[in-house]
Structures are given as structure tokens and as C-alpha cells.
XYZ file of C-alpha atoms in Angstrom:
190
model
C 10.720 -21.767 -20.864
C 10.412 -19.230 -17.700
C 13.009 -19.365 -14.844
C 12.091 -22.117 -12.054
C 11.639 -20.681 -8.181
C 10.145 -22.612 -5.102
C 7.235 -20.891 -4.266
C 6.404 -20.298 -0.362
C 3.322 -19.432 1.420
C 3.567 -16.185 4.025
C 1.455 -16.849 6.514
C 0.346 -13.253 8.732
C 3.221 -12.404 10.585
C 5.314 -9.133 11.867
C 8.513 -7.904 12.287
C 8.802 -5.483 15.538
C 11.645 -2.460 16.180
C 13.571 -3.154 19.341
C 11.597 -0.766 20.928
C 8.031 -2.576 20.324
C 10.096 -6.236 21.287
C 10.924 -5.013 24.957
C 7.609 -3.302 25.160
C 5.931 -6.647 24.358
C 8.094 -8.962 25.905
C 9.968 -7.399 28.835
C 13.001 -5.127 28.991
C 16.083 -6.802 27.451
C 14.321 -9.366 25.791
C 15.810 -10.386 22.606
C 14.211 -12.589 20.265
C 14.549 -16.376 20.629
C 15.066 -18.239 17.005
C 12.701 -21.030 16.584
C 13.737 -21.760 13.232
C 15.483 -20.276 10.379
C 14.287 -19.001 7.000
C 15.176 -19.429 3.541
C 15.985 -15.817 2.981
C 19.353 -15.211 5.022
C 19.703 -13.737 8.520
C 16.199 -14.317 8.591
C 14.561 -16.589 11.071
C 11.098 -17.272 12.938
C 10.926 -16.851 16.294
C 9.464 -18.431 19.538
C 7.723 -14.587 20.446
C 4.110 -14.570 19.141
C 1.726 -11.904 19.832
C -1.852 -10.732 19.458
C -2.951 -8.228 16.858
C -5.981 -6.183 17.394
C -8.055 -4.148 15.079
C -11.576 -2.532 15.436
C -13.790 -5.771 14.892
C -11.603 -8.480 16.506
C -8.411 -10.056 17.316
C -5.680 -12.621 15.398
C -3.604 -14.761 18.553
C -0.810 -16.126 18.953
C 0.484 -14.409 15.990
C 4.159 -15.333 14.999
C 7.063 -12.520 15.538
C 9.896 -13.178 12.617
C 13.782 -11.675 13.516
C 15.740 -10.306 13.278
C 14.823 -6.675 14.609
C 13.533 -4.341 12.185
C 13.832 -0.843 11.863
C 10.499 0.046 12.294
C 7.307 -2.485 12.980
C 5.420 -3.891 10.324
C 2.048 -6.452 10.597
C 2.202 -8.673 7.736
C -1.821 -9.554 6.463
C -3.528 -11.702 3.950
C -6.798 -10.058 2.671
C -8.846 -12.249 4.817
C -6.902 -11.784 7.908
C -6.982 -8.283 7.679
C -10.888 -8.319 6.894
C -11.551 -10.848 9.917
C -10.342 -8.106 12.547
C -11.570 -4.627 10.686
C -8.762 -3.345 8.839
C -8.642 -2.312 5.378
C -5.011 -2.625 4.797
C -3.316 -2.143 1.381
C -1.161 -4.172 -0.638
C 2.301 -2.590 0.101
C 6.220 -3.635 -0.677
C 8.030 -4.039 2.442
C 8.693 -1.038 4.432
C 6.527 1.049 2.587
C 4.740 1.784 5.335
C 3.373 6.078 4.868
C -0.134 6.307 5.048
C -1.260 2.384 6.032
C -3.288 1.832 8.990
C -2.579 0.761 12.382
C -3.568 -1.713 15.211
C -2.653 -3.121 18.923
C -0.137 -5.360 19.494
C -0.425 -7.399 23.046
C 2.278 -9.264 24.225
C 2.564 -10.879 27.674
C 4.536 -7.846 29.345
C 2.545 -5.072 27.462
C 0.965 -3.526 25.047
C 1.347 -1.430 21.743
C -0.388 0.877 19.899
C 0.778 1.479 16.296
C -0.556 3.936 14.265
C 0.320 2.672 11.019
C 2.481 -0.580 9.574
C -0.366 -2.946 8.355
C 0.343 -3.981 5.165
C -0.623 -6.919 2.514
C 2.531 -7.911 1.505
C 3.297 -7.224 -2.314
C 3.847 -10.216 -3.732
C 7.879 -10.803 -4.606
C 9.946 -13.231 -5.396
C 13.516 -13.029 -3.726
C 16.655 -13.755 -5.653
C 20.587 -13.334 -5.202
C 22.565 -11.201 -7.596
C 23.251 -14.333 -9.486
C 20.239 -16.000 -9.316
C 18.595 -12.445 -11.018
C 21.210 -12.897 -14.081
C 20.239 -15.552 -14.696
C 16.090 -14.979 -14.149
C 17.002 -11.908 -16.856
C 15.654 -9.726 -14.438
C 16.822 -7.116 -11.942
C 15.928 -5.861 -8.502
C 12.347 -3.758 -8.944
C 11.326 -5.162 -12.269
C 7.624 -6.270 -11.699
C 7.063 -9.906 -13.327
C 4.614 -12.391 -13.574
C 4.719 -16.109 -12.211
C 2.803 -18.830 -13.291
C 1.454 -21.756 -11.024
C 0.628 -25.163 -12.789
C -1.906 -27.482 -11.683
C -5.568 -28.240 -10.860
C -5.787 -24.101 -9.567
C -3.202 -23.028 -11.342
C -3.107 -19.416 -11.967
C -0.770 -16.651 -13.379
C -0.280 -13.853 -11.179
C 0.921 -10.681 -12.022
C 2.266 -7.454 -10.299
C 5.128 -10.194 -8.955
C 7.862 -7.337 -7.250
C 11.690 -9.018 -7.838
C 13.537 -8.344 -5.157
C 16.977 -9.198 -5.645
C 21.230 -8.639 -3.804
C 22.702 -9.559 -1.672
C 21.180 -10.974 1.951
C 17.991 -12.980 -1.214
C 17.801 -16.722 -2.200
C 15.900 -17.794 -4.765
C 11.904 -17.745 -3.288
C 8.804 -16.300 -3.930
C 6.837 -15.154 -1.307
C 2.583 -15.601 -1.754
C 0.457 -15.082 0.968
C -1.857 -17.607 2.600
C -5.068 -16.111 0.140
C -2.977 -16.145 -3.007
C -1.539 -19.525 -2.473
C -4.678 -21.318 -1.381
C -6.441 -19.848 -4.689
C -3.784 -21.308 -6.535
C -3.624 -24.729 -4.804
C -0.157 -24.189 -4.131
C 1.835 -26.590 -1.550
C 5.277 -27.233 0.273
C 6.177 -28.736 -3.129
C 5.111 -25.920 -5.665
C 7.097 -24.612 -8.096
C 6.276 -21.489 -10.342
C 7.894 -19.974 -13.334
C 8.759 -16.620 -13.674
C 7.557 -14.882 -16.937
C 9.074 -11.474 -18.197
């Protein structure tokens, strides 16, 4: 039997660089916590901007904190798709080479010329939690979903250390295929 983790749906999101926040939101703005997230320090916020790409535009799109170091627009396939950007599954902050868009906020504007991503899917997990998964921060694994759509999807990233708790992280597409809810548990196979 596979090692249990909660799995959570990522919904399109970004993360901005201080520099984009008080561009968007006014000078000396600092991000207001709405609530926090499972993975620590992490949290989402009250900010929510609009992202714009050649064919349309996503509003009111959630800002999660802290600050980053650089800005990075989190996508599902059919978000992405909706608004004219062919963006590329990518691992956090792998950012070289991926496309761009504009981000409008209610004291500005910002142009970014690459940081659109489709998140990798990963599952997070502390130091521990990894020994006892049997697995190790950058092994790739798959996870298996049970149930009327359930599914096994591979190319699962483990990210694992300190500042991850046990999660895995599927965006909206991925999740809905699977019929995956709040309640939704998958299994990690090696």
C-alpha cells in the first residue's frame, strides 16, 4: 500500500515581487492575509488582480503571499487557453523562456515578459513526512486518485524540507478530470 496525502486543487493564481505588489496596488502596500495555507508561511491574500493575454482577460484573480522573488502567473490549461497563451507546464520558479502577460491592479499596471506557467504537478512533504513516503525532494512519482474518475497521474514532482506539509498540489483541470474534492485523498506510488 502507497503513502496517503490530502490532495488539493490550485486554482489560477500568482505570486508578485515587491516591486510588481506596489506597482499594482500603491506604493507601500503590503499584502493583506485573507487566509492561510497548508504549506507554511504561505497564505492567500485579500489583493486580486486581472491577468491579460492576447485573446482576453481572467478578473479578479487571487494574489497568494508572501512576496516572491520574482512574479509568477499560476494557469490551468484551460485558463491559459481562454485568454491566448500557450503556457508550459513548469516547476515553480522555472520561469526562462515562458511567456508573458499584463497584470492590472487598481493603482497600475504591469507588463511581464515572461512568468506564465502550468504548474508541475507536486506533492509537498516535510523532511519527515518524505522518510517516510520513501522518497526524496526531486524524485518524480506517481499518485493515484480512487473513485468514479479516478485516475493515476504521473510526472508527480516531490517537493520536500523544510517550510512543506504533507499536500499535493493539482490544478483545477487535473482535479476536475479526476473528480477530486475537499475530501480526496491520493496515494503516492514509487
Amino acid at each position: 500500500m502507497g503513502y496517503k496525502v490530502k490532495v488539493s486543487l490550485s486554482n489560477k493564481h500568482l505570486h508578485l515581487k515587491a516591486e510588481d505588489v506596489e506597482k499594482l496596488f500603491g506604493i507601500g502596500h503590503e499584502l493583506t492575509v485573507s487566509k492561510p495555507l497548508v504549506q507554511p508561511r504561505q497564505y492567500a491574500c485579500e489583493e486580486k488582480v486581472d491577468i491579460v493575454g492576447p485573446k482576453g482577460a481572467l478578473k479578479g484573480v487571487r494574489v497568494l503571499g508572501p512576496a516572491r522573488p520574482e512574479t509568477q502567473v499560476e494557469l490551468a490549461v484551460t485558463d491559459a487557453r481562454a485568454i491566448g497563451i500557450k503556457a508550459p507546464v513548469r516547476e515553480s520558479a522555472k520561469l526562462a523562456g515562458t511567456p508573458g502577460c499584463r497584470l492590472v491592479g487598481p493603482c497600475g499596471e504591469v507588463e511581464l515578459d515572461h512568468g506564465v506557467i502550468v504548474a508541475l504537478r507536486h506533492v509537498h512533504l516535510s523532511e519527515s513526512q518524505a522518510k517516510e513516503a520513501g522518497v526524496a525532494d526531486k524524485d518524480v512519482v506517481s499518485l493515484k486518485v480512487e473513485g468514479e474518475r479516478g485516475l493515476i497521474f504521473n510526472n508527480v514532482l516531490v517537493r520536500a524540507g523544510d517550510g512543506h506539509e504533507k499536500e499535493v498540489h493539482l490544478d483545477t483541470d487535473e482535479g476536475n478530470a479526476a473528480g477530486c474534492s475537499a475530501e480526496t485523498i491520493g496515494e503516492i506510488i514509487k
